[in-house]
Amino acid sequence: MHDARLLIVTGKGGVGKTTLCAALCLAAQSKGKRVLLVQVGTAERSTNLFGSFPLGYEIRPVSQGIDAMLLDPFAALQEYIASQIKIKPAVKFLVENNIFRYLVGVAPGWRELITLGKIWVMEGKTTGGRNKRPLYDLIVVDAPATGHGISFLRVPQVVLNVLKFGPVKTYTKKVQDLLRDERRTRLLIVSLPEEMPVNEALEIYRASREHLHIPLGPILLNAIYPPLVQPELDKPLERLLNGEEPKLERAAQGLLNAELLRSTAQAYQERREIQLEAAARLRSQTDLPVIDIPFMFTNRFDMDNLRRIQRSLQRLFEPGDAGDGR
């Protein structure tokens, strides 16, 4: 998927989707790509990660080679109307009209369609000039969480099923073509190694296979606990946790609280086993590669942590990588 132009990232709320979107941008940028991060919605979540100013609808740089925007659907609609009417006072009158705002507020599907339409426009933008090329090599979309995310991605098909002809149908067909294009688009599912996030990851996996027909990339399994010890030390650790290593316990006494150390290690091991079971279920019920992202043990998530996650994702942007599901 190294040459994909659009990555749509979704998953259950709270699984670290926004963090992984930022890390994907850094990984792509490290391979020389010029990247646009698109955060969908009205709540801004990325700037703390990059240490930049809050995002708005206007595209702005957040790091070297990475631009970002907050894709507010109402701002996108206003921009679209302005492109059609071309008379600023009329546009202002229309979008500030309470009746218009009410009708827009209750109309189903327009937010999703105008949002996806704006992404389609950005994907098609070029630098201009004689040697023109895409303005962005890659667009990373921080999409809504699973439940809304499926509806969000299903809207173009719903519109195409309803409309028989007209400019909106033509526009929607172009958006749908982009979403389903194996050369340009991948849907990345983010999950935690826990029961509910895995359930939702499987839900969107099945929705994509059966209804959405959006090419799938690898699943990103976030916050995996690393092994407590090297594999060759598993048995000694097990004996220590079972109180079968009195020499080690005696050596630890006076330096550490041996009981606290043992109970902490025991809880860590149990948590890791639960994670491994959830990860195994995810792998057994999909045909996608799964990339493990290590848990970051830190009180403050900063750029150094983001760089560590970036290294786990870097191979996705290398030619010949097998991290693809489709």
Short mmCIF file of C-alpha atoms in Angstrom, two decimals:
data_model
loop_
_atom_site.label_atom_id
_atom_site.label_comp_id
_atom_site.label_asym_id
_atom_site.label_seq_id
_atom_site.Cartn_x
_atom_site.Cartn_y
_atom_site.Cartn_z
CA MET A 1 0.00 0.00 0.00
CA HIS A 2 3.07 2.25 -0.13
CA ASP A 3 1.72 4.12 -3.17
CA ALA A 4 -1.85 4.64 -1.87
CA ARG A 5 -3.01 8.27 -2.02
CA LEU A 6 -5.78 8.14 0.58
CA LEU A 7 -5.79 6.39 3.95
CA ILE A 8 -9.08 6.43 5.86
CA VAL A 9 -8.51 5.51 9.50
CA THR A 10 -11.37 4.35 11.70
CA GLY A 11 -12.03 2.25 14.81
CA LYS A 12 -13.88 2.32 18.11
CA GLY A 13 -13.71 5.60 20.01
CA GLY A 14 -10.74 5.75 22.40
CA VAL A 15 -8.51 3.24 20.60
CA GLY A 16 -5.86 5.84 19.73
CA LYS A 17 -7.01 6.55 16.18
CA THR A 18 -5.92 10.19 16.19
CA THR A 19 -2.49 9.32 17.59
CA LEU A 20 -1.95 6.66 14.93
CA CYS A 21 -3.06 9.08 12.20
CA ALA A 22 -0.35 11.48 13.36
CA ALA A 23 2.20 8.65 13.43
CA LEU A 24 1.15 7.54 9.91
CA CYS A 25 1.76 11.11 8.70
CA LEU A 26 5.25 11.11 10.23
CA ALA A 27 6.04 7.68 8.78
CA ALA A 28 4.98 8.77 5.28
CA GLN A 29 6.82 12.08 5.58
CA SER A 30 10.00 10.23 6.59
CA LYS A 31 9.79 8.47 3.21
CA GLY A 32 9.69 11.77 1.36
CA LYS A 33 5.93 12.09 0.94
CA ARG A 34 4.11 15.39 1.29
CA VAL A 35 1.17 14.65 3.56
CA LEU A 36 -2.18 16.22 4.41
CA LEU A 37 -3.85 15.18 7.68
CA VAL A 38 -7.62 15.65 7.58
CA GLN A 39 -9.47 15.53 10.85
CA VAL A 40 -13.19 15.02 10.25
CA GLY A 41 -15.71 16.80 12.48
CA THR A 42 -15.80 19.92 14.58
CA ALA A 43 -13.66 18.84 17.56
CA GLU A 44 -9.95 19.37 17.10
CA ARG A 45 -7.68 16.64 18.54
CA SER A 46 -4.29 16.58 16.78
CA THR A 47 -2.45 19.76 17.63
CA ASN A 48 -1.23 18.66 21.05
CA LEU A 49 0.53 15.79 19.34
CA PHE A 50 2.40 18.07 16.97
CA GLY A 51 2.72 20.97 19.39
CA SER A 52 1.10 23.33 16.89
CA PHE A 53 -1.78 25.80 17.06
CA PRO A 54 -5.38 24.51 17.02
CA LEU A 55 -6.56 23.34 13.61
CA GLY A 56 -9.25 25.07 11.58
CA TYR A 57 -10.77 24.65 8.14
CA GLU A 58 -7.85 26.51 6.60
CA ILE A 59 -4.98 24.14 5.77
CA ARG A 60 -1.79 24.90 7.69
CA PRO A 61 1.57 23.21 8.29
CA VAL A 62 1.95 21.30 11.56
CA SER A 63 5.33 19.71 10.92
CA GLN A 64 7.90 19.58 8.16
CA GLY A 65 6.19 18.14 5.07
CA ILE A 66 2.86 17.71 6.91
CA ASP A 67 -0.16 20.01 6.57
CA ALA A 68 -3.41 19.57 8.47
CA MET A 69 -6.99 20.77 8.54
CA LEU A 70 -10.17 20.31 10.55
CA LEU A 71 -12.82 19.37 8.00
CA ASP A 72 -15.95 21.00 9.39
CA PRO A 73 -18.78 19.95 7.00
CA PHE A 74 -20.60 23.28 7.36
CA ALA A 75 -17.46 25.18 6.31
CA ALA A 76 -17.10 22.79 3.35
CA LEU A 77 -20.73 23.41 2.37
CA GLN A 78 -20.20 27.16 2.53
CA GLU A 79 -17.13 26.82 0.30
CA TYR A 80 -19.11 24.68 -2.17
CA ILE A 81 -21.97 27.18 -2.33
CA ALA A 82 -19.50 30.02 -2.89
CA SER A 83 -17.95 28.09 -5.79
CA GLN A 84 -21.38 27.74 -7.41
CA ILE A 85 -22.95 31.16 -6.76
CA LYS A 86 -19.76 33.25 -6.95
CA ILE A 87 -21.48 36.30 -5.42
CA LYS A 88 -20.11 36.80 -1.90
CA PRO A 89 -23.02 38.84 -0.45
CA ALA A 90 -25.51 36.25 -1.69
CA VAL A 91 -23.49 33.42 -0.17
CA LYS A 92 -23.26 35.28 3.13
CA PHE A 93 -26.99 35.94 3.12
CA LEU A 94 -27.77 32.31 2.40
CA VAL A 95 -25.47 30.60 4.92
CA GLU A 96 -26.42 33.00 7.72
CA ASN A 97 -30.13 32.56 7.09
CA ASN A 98 -31.70 30.69 10.01
CA ILE A 99 -34.18 28.78 7.86
CA PHE A 100 -31.37 27.59 5.58
CA ARG A 101 -29.28 26.54 8.58
CA TYR A 102 -32.24 24.67 10.07
CA LEU A 103 -32.97 22.81 6.83
CA VAL A 104 -29.32 21.92 6.42
CA GLY A 105 -29.17 20.77 10.04
CA VAL A 106 -31.99 18.25 9.64
CA ALA A 107 -31.17 17.02 6.13
CA PRO A 108 -29.74 13.47 6.34
CA GLY A 109 -26.44 12.55 4.74
CA TRP A 110 -25.27 15.95 3.54
CA ARG A 111 -22.49 16.23 6.14
CA GLU A 112 -20.98 12.92 5.09
CA LEU A 113 -21.33 13.65 1.38
CA ILE A 114 -19.87 17.15 1.53
CA THR A 115 -17.01 15.90 3.75
CA LEU A 116 -16.13 13.08 1.39
CA GLY A 117 -16.51 15.46 -1.53
CA LYS A 118 -13.97 17.84 -0.02
CA ILE A 119 -11.54 14.93 0.46
CA TRP A 120 -12.08 13.97 -3.19
CA VAL A 121 -11.31 17.58 -4.23
CA MET A 122 -8.11 17.63 -2.14
CA GLU A 123 -6.98 14.29 -3.60
CA GLY A 124 -7.30 15.74 -7.10
CA LYS A 125 -5.43 19.00 -6.45
CA THR A 126 -2.13 19.50 -8.23
CA THR A 127 0.81 21.87 -7.93
CA GLY A 128 0.09 23.41 -11.36
CA GLY A 129 2.72 24.52 -13.88
CA ARG A 130 4.47 22.49 -16.55
CA ASN A 131 5.70 19.81 -14.16
CA LYS A 132 2.55 19.58 -12.16
CA ARG A 133 2.10 16.74 -9.74
CA PRO A 134 -0.33 15.96 -6.91
CA LEU A 135 -0.31 18.67 -4.29
CA TYR A 136 -0.20 15.91 -1.65
CA ASP A 137 1.32 12.47 -2.10
CA LEU A 138 -0.84 11.13 0.70
CA ILE A 139 -4.00 12.21 2.53
CA VAL A 140 -4.61 10.64 5.95
CA VAL A 141 -8.22 10.96 7.13
CA ASP A 142 -8.97 10.71 10.83
CA ALA A 143 -12.51 9.41 10.23
CA PRO A 144 -15.40 9.10 12.70
CA ALA A 145 -15.46 6.18 15.13
CA THR A 146 -16.85 2.82 13.99
CA GLY A 147 -20.64 3.24 14.32
CA HIS A 148 -20.77 6.63 12.67
CA GLY A 149 -17.80 5.70 10.50
CA ILE A 150 -19.70 2.95 8.70
CA SER A 151 -22.64 5.30 8.04
CA PHE A 152 -20.19 7.99 6.97
CA LEU A 153 -18.65 5.74 4.32
CA ARG A 154 -21.97 4.25 3.21
CA VAL A 155 -23.61 7.57 2.27
CA PRO A 156 -22.31 7.75 -1.35
CA GLN A 157 -23.87 4.37 -2.15
CA VAL A 158 -27.16 5.40 -0.55
CA VAL A 159 -27.22 8.59 -2.63
CA LEU A 160 -26.40 6.69 -5.82
CA ASN A 161 -29.22 4.24 -5.09
CA VAL A 162 -31.72 7.09 -4.78
CA LEU A 163 -30.69 9.51 -7.54
CA LYS A 164 -31.27 8.50 -11.15
CA PHE A 165 -29.41 11.40 -12.82
CA GLY A 166 -28.16 14.95 -12.30
CA PRO A 167 -25.00 16.74 -11.15
CA VAL A 168 -25.22 15.45 -7.57
CA LYS A 169 -25.26 11.86 -8.83
CA THR A 170 -22.24 12.57 -11.07
CA TYR A 171 -20.37 14.19 -8.18
CA THR A 172 -21.26 11.32 -5.82
CA LYS A 173 -20.13 8.72 -8.36
CA LYS A 174 -16.68 10.34 -8.48
CA VAL A 175 -16.47 10.23 -4.69
CA GLN A 176 -17.53 6.57 -4.68
CA ASP A 177 -14.97 5.73 -7.38
CA LEU A 178 -12.21 7.23 -5.21
CA LEU A 179 -13.32 5.27 -2.13
CA ARG A 180 -13.33 1.96 -4.01
CA ASP A 181 -10.17 2.51 -6.06
CA GLU A 182 -7.56 -0.14 -5.15
CA ARG A 183 -4.78 1.99 -6.59
CA ARG A 184 -5.54 5.03 -4.47
CA THR A 185 -7.45 4.16 -1.31
CA ARG A 186 -7.08 2.01 1.82
CA LEU A 187 -9.32 1.74 4.86
CA LEU A 188 -7.25 1.15 8.00
CA ILE A 189 -8.99 -0.25 11.09
CA VAL A 190 -7.54 0.60 14.50
CA SER A 191 -8.27 -1.55 17.54
CA LEU A 192 -7.08 -2.17 21.06
CA PRO A 193 -6.41 -5.78 22.10
CA GLU A 194 -9.62 -5.86 24.16
CA GLU A 195 -13.01 -7.48 23.68
CA MET A 196 -15.20 -4.48 22.68
CA PRO A 197 -12.69 -2.73 20.38
CA VAL A 198 -12.03 -6.07 18.64
CA ASN A 199 -15.80 -6.59 18.23
CA GLU A 200 -16.11 -3.20 16.54
CA ALA A 201 -13.02 -3.81 14.40
CA LEU A 202 -14.64 -7.03 13.15
CA GLU A 203 -17.88 -5.15 12.53
CA ILE A 204 -16.27 -2.61 10.23
CA TYR A 205 -14.18 -5.35 8.58
CA ARG A 206 -17.35 -7.24 7.65
CA ALA A 207 -19.11 -4.01 6.59
CA SER A 208 -16.26 -3.18 4.26
CA ARG A 209 -16.20 -6.66 2.73
CA GLU A 210 -19.98 -6.96 2.33
CA HIS A 211 -21.30 -3.42 1.73
CA LEU A 212 -18.71 -0.65 1.55
CA HIS A 213 -16.27 -2.42 -0.81
CA ILE A 214 -13.45 -0.09 0.21
CA PRO A 215 -10.00 -1.70 -0.16
CA LEU A 216 -8.64 -2.65 3.24
CA GLY A 217 -5.13 -2.09 4.52
CA PRO A 218 -3.62 -3.75 7.58
CA ILE A 219 -5.31 -3.61 10.98
CA LEU A 220 -3.39 -1.47 13.47
CA LEU A 221 -3.53 -3.16 16.89
CA ASN A 222 -2.65 -0.43 19.33
CA ALA A 223 -1.16 -0.50 22.85
CA ILE A 224 0.11 -4.08 22.95
CA TYR A 225 2.04 -4.82 26.15
CA PRO A 226 5.54 -6.00 25.24
CA PRO A 227 6.82 -9.22 26.85
CA LEU A 228 7.95 -8.63 30.41
CA VAL A 229 11.12 -10.63 29.83
CA GLN A 230 12.93 -12.21 26.92
CA PRO A 231 11.38 -15.56 25.84
CA GLU A 232 14.30 -17.55 27.27
CA LEU A 233 13.52 -16.10 30.71
CA ASP A 234 9.82 -17.06 30.70
CA LYS A 235 10.32 -20.12 32.87
CA PRO A 236 12.45 -18.38 35.55
CA LEU A 237 9.84 -15.58 35.63
CA GLU A 238 7.04 -18.10 36.06
CA ARG A 239 8.90 -19.75 38.98
CA LEU A 240 9.51 -16.33 40.53
CA LEU A 241 5.82 -15.39 40.24
CA ASN A 242 4.88 -18.72 41.81
CA GLY A 243 7.21 -18.15 44.76
CA GLU A 244 9.50 -20.97 43.61
CA GLU A 245 12.69 -18.87 43.53
CA PRO A 246 13.53 -18.24 47.19
CA LYS A 247 17.10 -17.23 46.36
CA LEU A 248 15.91 -14.47 44.05
CA GLU A 249 13.32 -13.36 46.57
CA ARG A 250 15.92 -13.19 49.32
CA ALA A 251 18.23 -11.23 47.04
CA ALA A 252 15.43 -8.77 46.26
CA GLN A 253 14.49 -8.25 49.89
CA GLY A 254 16.07 -5.16 51.30
CA LEU A 255 16.31 -3.61 47.85
CA LEU A 256 12.71 -3.93 46.63
CA ASN A 257 9.32 -4.79 48.01
CA ALA A 258 9.39 -8.35 46.72
CA GLU A 259 5.68 -9.00 47.26
CA LEU A 260 4.66 -5.80 45.48
CA LEU A 261 7.06 -6.58 42.66
CA ARG A 262 5.64 -10.08 42.30
CA SER A 263 1.99 -8.98 42.33
CA THR A 264 2.74 -6.20 39.79
CA ALA A 265 4.45 -8.64 37.47
CA GLN A 266 1.58 -11.10 37.92
CA ALA A 267 -1.02 -8.43 36.98
CA TYR A 268 1.07 -7.41 33.96
CA GLN A 269 1.29 -11.01 32.76
CA GLU A 270 -2.43 -11.58 33.17
CA ARG A 271 -3.22 -8.39 31.27
CA ARG A 272 -0.87 -9.40 28.48
CA GLU A 273 -2.48 -12.84 28.20
CA ILE A 274 -5.92 -11.19 27.83
CA GLN A 275 -4.47 -8.95 25.11
CA LEU A 276 -2.93 -11.92 23.27
CA GLU A 277 -6.28 -13.76 23.31
CA ALA A 278 -8.07 -10.72 21.85
CA ALA A 279 -5.34 -10.29 19.23
CA ALA A 280 -5.60 -13.98 18.29
CA ARG A 281 -9.38 -13.64 17.85
CA LEU A 282 -8.89 -10.63 15.58
CA ARG A 283 -6.33 -12.46 13.47
CA SER A 284 -8.41 -15.63 13.21
CA GLN A 285 -11.56 -13.82 11.99
CA THR A 286 -9.98 -11.61 9.32
CA ASP A 287 -7.68 -12.17 6.38
CA LEU A 288 -5.76 -8.93 6.97
CA PRO A 289 -2.21 -8.37 8.18
CA VAL A 290 -2.14 -7.05 11.74
CA ILE A 291 0.53 -4.59 12.87
CA ASP A 292 1.22 -4.51 16.61
CA ILE A 293 1.81 -1.05 18.08
CA PRO A 294 3.58 -1.20 21.46
CA PHE A 295 2.02 0.34 24.56
CA MET A 296 3.83 3.53 25.61
CA PHE A 297 4.60 3.56 29.33
CA THR A 298 4.70 7.29 29.93
CA ASN A 299 2.99 9.96 31.99
CA ARG A 300 3.15 12.44 29.14
CA PHE A 301 2.66 11.56 25.49
CA ASP A 302 5.06 13.65 23.43
CA MET A 303 6.79 13.73 20.05
CA ASP A 304 9.38 11.14 21.15
CA ASN A 305 6.58 8.63 21.78
CA LEU A 306 5.01 9.51 18.45
CA ARG A 307 8.35 8.87 16.72
CA ARG A 308 8.53 5.43 18.35
CA ILE A 309 5.09 4.54 16.96
CA GLN A 310 6.13 5.98 13.61
CA ARG A 311 8.93 3.40 13.40
CA SER A 312 6.33 0.60 13.74
CA LEU A 313 4.46 1.99 10.72
CA GLN A 314 7.32 3.03 8.49
CA ARG A 315 7.41 -0.18 6.47
CA LEU A 316 3.90 0.52 5.17
CA PHE A 317 5.41 3.18 2.93
CA GLU A 318 8.24 1.06 1.57
CA PRO A 319 7.88 -0.49 -1.91
CA GLY A 320 7.04 -4.18 -1.85
CA ASP A 321 5.65 -4.17 1.66
CA ALA A 322 3.20 -7.01 2.27
CA GLY A 323 1.10 -5.03 4.71
CA ASP A 324 -1.98 -4.99 2.55
CA GLY A 325 -5.36 -6.59 2.76
CA ARG A 326 -7.59 -5.23 -0.04
#
